[in-house]
Coordinates of C-alpha atoms in Angstrom, one line a residue:
X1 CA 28.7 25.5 -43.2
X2 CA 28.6 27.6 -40.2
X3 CA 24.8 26.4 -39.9
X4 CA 26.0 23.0 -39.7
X5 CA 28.6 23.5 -36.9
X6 CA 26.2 25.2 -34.7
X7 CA 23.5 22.4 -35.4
X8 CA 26.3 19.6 -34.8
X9 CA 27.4 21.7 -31.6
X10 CA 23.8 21.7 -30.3
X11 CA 23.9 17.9 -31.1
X12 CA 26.8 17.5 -29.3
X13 CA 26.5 19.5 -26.0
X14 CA 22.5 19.0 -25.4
X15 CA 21.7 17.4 -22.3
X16 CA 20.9 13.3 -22.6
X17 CA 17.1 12.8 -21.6
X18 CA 17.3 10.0 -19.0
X19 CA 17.9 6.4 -20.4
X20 CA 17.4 2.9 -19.3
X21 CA 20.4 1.4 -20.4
X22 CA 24.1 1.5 -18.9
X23 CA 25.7 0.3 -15.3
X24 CA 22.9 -0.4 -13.3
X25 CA 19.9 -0.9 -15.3
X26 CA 18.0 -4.0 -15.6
X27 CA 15.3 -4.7 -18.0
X28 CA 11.8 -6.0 -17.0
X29 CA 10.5 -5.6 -19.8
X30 CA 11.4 -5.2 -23.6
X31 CA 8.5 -6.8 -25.6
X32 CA 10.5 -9.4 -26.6
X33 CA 9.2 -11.7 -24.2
X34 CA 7.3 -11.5 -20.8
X35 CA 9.7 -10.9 -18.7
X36 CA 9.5 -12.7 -15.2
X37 CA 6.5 -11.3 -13.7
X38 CA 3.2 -13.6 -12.0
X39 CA -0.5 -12.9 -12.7
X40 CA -3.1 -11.7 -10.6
X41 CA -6.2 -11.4 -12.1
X42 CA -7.5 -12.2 -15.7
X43 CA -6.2 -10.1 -18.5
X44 CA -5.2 -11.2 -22.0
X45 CA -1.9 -9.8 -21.5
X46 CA 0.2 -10.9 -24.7
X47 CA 2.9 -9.9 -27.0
X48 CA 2.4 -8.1 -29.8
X49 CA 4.0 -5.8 -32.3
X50 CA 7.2 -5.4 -29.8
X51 CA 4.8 -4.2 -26.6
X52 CA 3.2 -6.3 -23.8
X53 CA -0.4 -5.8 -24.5
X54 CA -3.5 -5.9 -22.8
X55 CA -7.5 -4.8 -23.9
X56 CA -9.6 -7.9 -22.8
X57 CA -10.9 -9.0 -19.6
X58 CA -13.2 -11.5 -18.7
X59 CA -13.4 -10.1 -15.6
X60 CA -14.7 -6.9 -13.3
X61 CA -11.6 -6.4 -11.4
X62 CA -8.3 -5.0 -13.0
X63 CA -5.3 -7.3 -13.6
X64 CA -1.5 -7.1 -13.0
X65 CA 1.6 -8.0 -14.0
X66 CA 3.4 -8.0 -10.8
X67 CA 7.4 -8.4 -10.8
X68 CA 8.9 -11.3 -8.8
X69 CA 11.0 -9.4 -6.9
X70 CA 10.7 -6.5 -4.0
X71 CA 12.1 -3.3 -4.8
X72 CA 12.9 -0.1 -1.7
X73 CA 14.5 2.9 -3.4
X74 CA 15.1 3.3 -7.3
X75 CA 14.8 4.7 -10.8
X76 CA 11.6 3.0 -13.2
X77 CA 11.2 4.2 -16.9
X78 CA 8.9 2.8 -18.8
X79 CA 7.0 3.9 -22.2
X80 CA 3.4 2.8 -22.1
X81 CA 0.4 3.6 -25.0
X82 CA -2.7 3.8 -23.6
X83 CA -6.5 4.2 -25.6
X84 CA -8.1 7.5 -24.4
X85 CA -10.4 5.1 -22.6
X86 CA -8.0 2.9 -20.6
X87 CA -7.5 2.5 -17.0
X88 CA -4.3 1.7 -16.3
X89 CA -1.2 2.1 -14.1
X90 CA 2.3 1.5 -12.5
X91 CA 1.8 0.3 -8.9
X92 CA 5.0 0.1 -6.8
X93 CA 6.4 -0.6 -3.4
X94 CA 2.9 -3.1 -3.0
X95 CA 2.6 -4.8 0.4
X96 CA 1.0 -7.8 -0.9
X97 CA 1.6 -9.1 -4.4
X98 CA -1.5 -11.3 -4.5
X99 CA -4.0 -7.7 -3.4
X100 CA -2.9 -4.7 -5.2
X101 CA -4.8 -1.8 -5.1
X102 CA -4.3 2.1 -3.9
X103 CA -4.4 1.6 -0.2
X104 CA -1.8 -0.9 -0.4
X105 CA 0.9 0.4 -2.7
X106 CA 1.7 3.8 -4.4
X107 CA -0.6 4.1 -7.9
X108 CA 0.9 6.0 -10.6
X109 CA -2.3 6.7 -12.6
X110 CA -2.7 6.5 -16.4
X111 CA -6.8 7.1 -17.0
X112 CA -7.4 9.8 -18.9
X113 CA -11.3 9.7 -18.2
X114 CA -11.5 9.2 -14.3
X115 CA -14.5 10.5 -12.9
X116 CA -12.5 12.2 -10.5
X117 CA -9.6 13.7 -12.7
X118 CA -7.6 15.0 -9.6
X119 CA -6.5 11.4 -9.5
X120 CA -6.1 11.4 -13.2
X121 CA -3.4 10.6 -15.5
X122 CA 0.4 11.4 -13.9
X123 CA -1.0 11.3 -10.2
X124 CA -1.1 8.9 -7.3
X125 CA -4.3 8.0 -6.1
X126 CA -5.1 8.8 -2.7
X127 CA -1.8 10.7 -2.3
X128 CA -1.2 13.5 -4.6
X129 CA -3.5 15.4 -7.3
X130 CA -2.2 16.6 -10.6
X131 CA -4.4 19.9 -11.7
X132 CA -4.3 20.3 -14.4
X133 CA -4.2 16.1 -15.7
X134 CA -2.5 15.7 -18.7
X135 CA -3.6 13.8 -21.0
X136 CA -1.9 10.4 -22.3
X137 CA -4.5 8.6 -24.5
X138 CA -3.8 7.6 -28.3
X139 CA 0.0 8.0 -27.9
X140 CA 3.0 6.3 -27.0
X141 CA 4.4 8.4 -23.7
X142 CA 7.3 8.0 -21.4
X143 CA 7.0 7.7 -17.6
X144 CA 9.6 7.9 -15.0
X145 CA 9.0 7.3 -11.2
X146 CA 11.9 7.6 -8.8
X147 CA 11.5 6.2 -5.4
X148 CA 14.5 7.5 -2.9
X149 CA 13.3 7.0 1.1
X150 CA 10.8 9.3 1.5
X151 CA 10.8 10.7 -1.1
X152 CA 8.7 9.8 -4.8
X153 CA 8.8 11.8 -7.7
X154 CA 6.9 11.0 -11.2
X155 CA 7.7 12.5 -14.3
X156 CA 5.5 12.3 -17.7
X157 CA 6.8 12.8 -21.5
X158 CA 9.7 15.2 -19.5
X159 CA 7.3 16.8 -17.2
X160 CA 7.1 16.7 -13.2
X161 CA 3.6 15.5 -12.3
X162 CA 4.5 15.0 -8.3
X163 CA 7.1 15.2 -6.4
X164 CA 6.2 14.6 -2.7
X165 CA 7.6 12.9 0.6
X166 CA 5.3 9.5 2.3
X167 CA 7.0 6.9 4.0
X168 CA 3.8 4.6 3.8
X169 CA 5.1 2.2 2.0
X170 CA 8.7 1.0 2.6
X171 CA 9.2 -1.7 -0.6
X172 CA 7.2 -4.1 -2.4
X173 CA 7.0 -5.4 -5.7
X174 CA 5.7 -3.6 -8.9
X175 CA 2.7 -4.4 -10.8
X176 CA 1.4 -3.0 -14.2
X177 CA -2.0 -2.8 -14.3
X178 CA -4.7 -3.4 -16.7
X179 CA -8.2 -1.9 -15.4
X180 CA -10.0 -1.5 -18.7
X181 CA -9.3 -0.4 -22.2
X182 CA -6.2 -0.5 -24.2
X183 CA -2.8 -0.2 -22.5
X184 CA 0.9 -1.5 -24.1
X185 CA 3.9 -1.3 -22.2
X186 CA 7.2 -1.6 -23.8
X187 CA 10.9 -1.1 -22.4
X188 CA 10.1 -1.1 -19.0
X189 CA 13.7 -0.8 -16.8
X190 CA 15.0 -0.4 -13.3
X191 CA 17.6 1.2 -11.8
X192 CA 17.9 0.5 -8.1
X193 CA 19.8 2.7 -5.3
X194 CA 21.3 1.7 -2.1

């Protein structure tokens, strides 16, 4: 009995991981549906088994989901699965939603085989390393990038990856990429700050 107590005590008093539900959060995406987000690039991005799904490109060049809106400081969790080949990431705070790339937004990585693994897996390209990369591949994982002013912090499956100060970029939309491989996203929210 006394077993049980301290078990349901544990339960009781253990600190909440971070959720994407309650005042203020706003879904972009729950694998229900599509969400409202535009195209840019060709990707067979698609619904399937309660994810948004991508692993087929016609193309070179990665593809995006890129939200309709512009977003300045906030809260993003997101679970993604990614193959142990696929490039992928979360862009945010883009400058121009029709040309996303590295130089113009913030890229949170998820490529667990980058030539170059500074830039790996839990890192933004160009901006801050992560030494050394976790890996992400084969797995469903949870991601959470918070975006206050200056300062951008990225945390992986409950695990600071960066936490850094840029004033680059100001706001922009978001945009999920698909570069190659297998990615899924699923319950992708937003929490925004004034």
């Amino acid at each position: 009995m006394r077993l049980w107590l301290a078990a349901f005590a544990l339960l009781l008093f253990a600190p909440l991981a971070s959720a994407q539900t309650g005042p203020g959060w706003v879904t972009l995406l729950d694998g229900r549906n599509m969400g409202d987000w535009d195209r840019v690039g060709k990707s067979n991005w698609r619904l399937e088994g309660g994810a948004v799904v991508a692993d087929g490109k016609p193309d070179i060049g990665p593809a995006f989901l890129v939200s309709t809106k512009r977003y300045r400081n906030f809260q993003i969790r997101a679970e993604f699965w990614s193959g142990h080949n696929a490039n992928s990431g979360i862009f945010i705070r883009c400058q121009d939603p029709e040309k996303i790339d590295p130089r113009r937004c913030y890229e949170i990585n998820i490529y667990d085989q980058r030539r170059d693994p500074t830039y790996g897996t839990g890192s933004i390209v160009h901006f801050v390393e992560v030494i050394p990369m976790p890996k992400a591949g084969g797995r469903w994982n949870t991601l959470e990038i918070t975006a206050r002013g200056r300062h951008l912090v990225v945390v992986l499956n409950g695990k600071t990856t960066v936490d850094f100060r840029n004033d680059m970029f100001q706001a922009g939309p978001i945009a999920l990429q698909h570069g190659g491989g297998v990615i899924k996203f699923r319950k992708v929210a937003i929490k925004q700050f004034l």
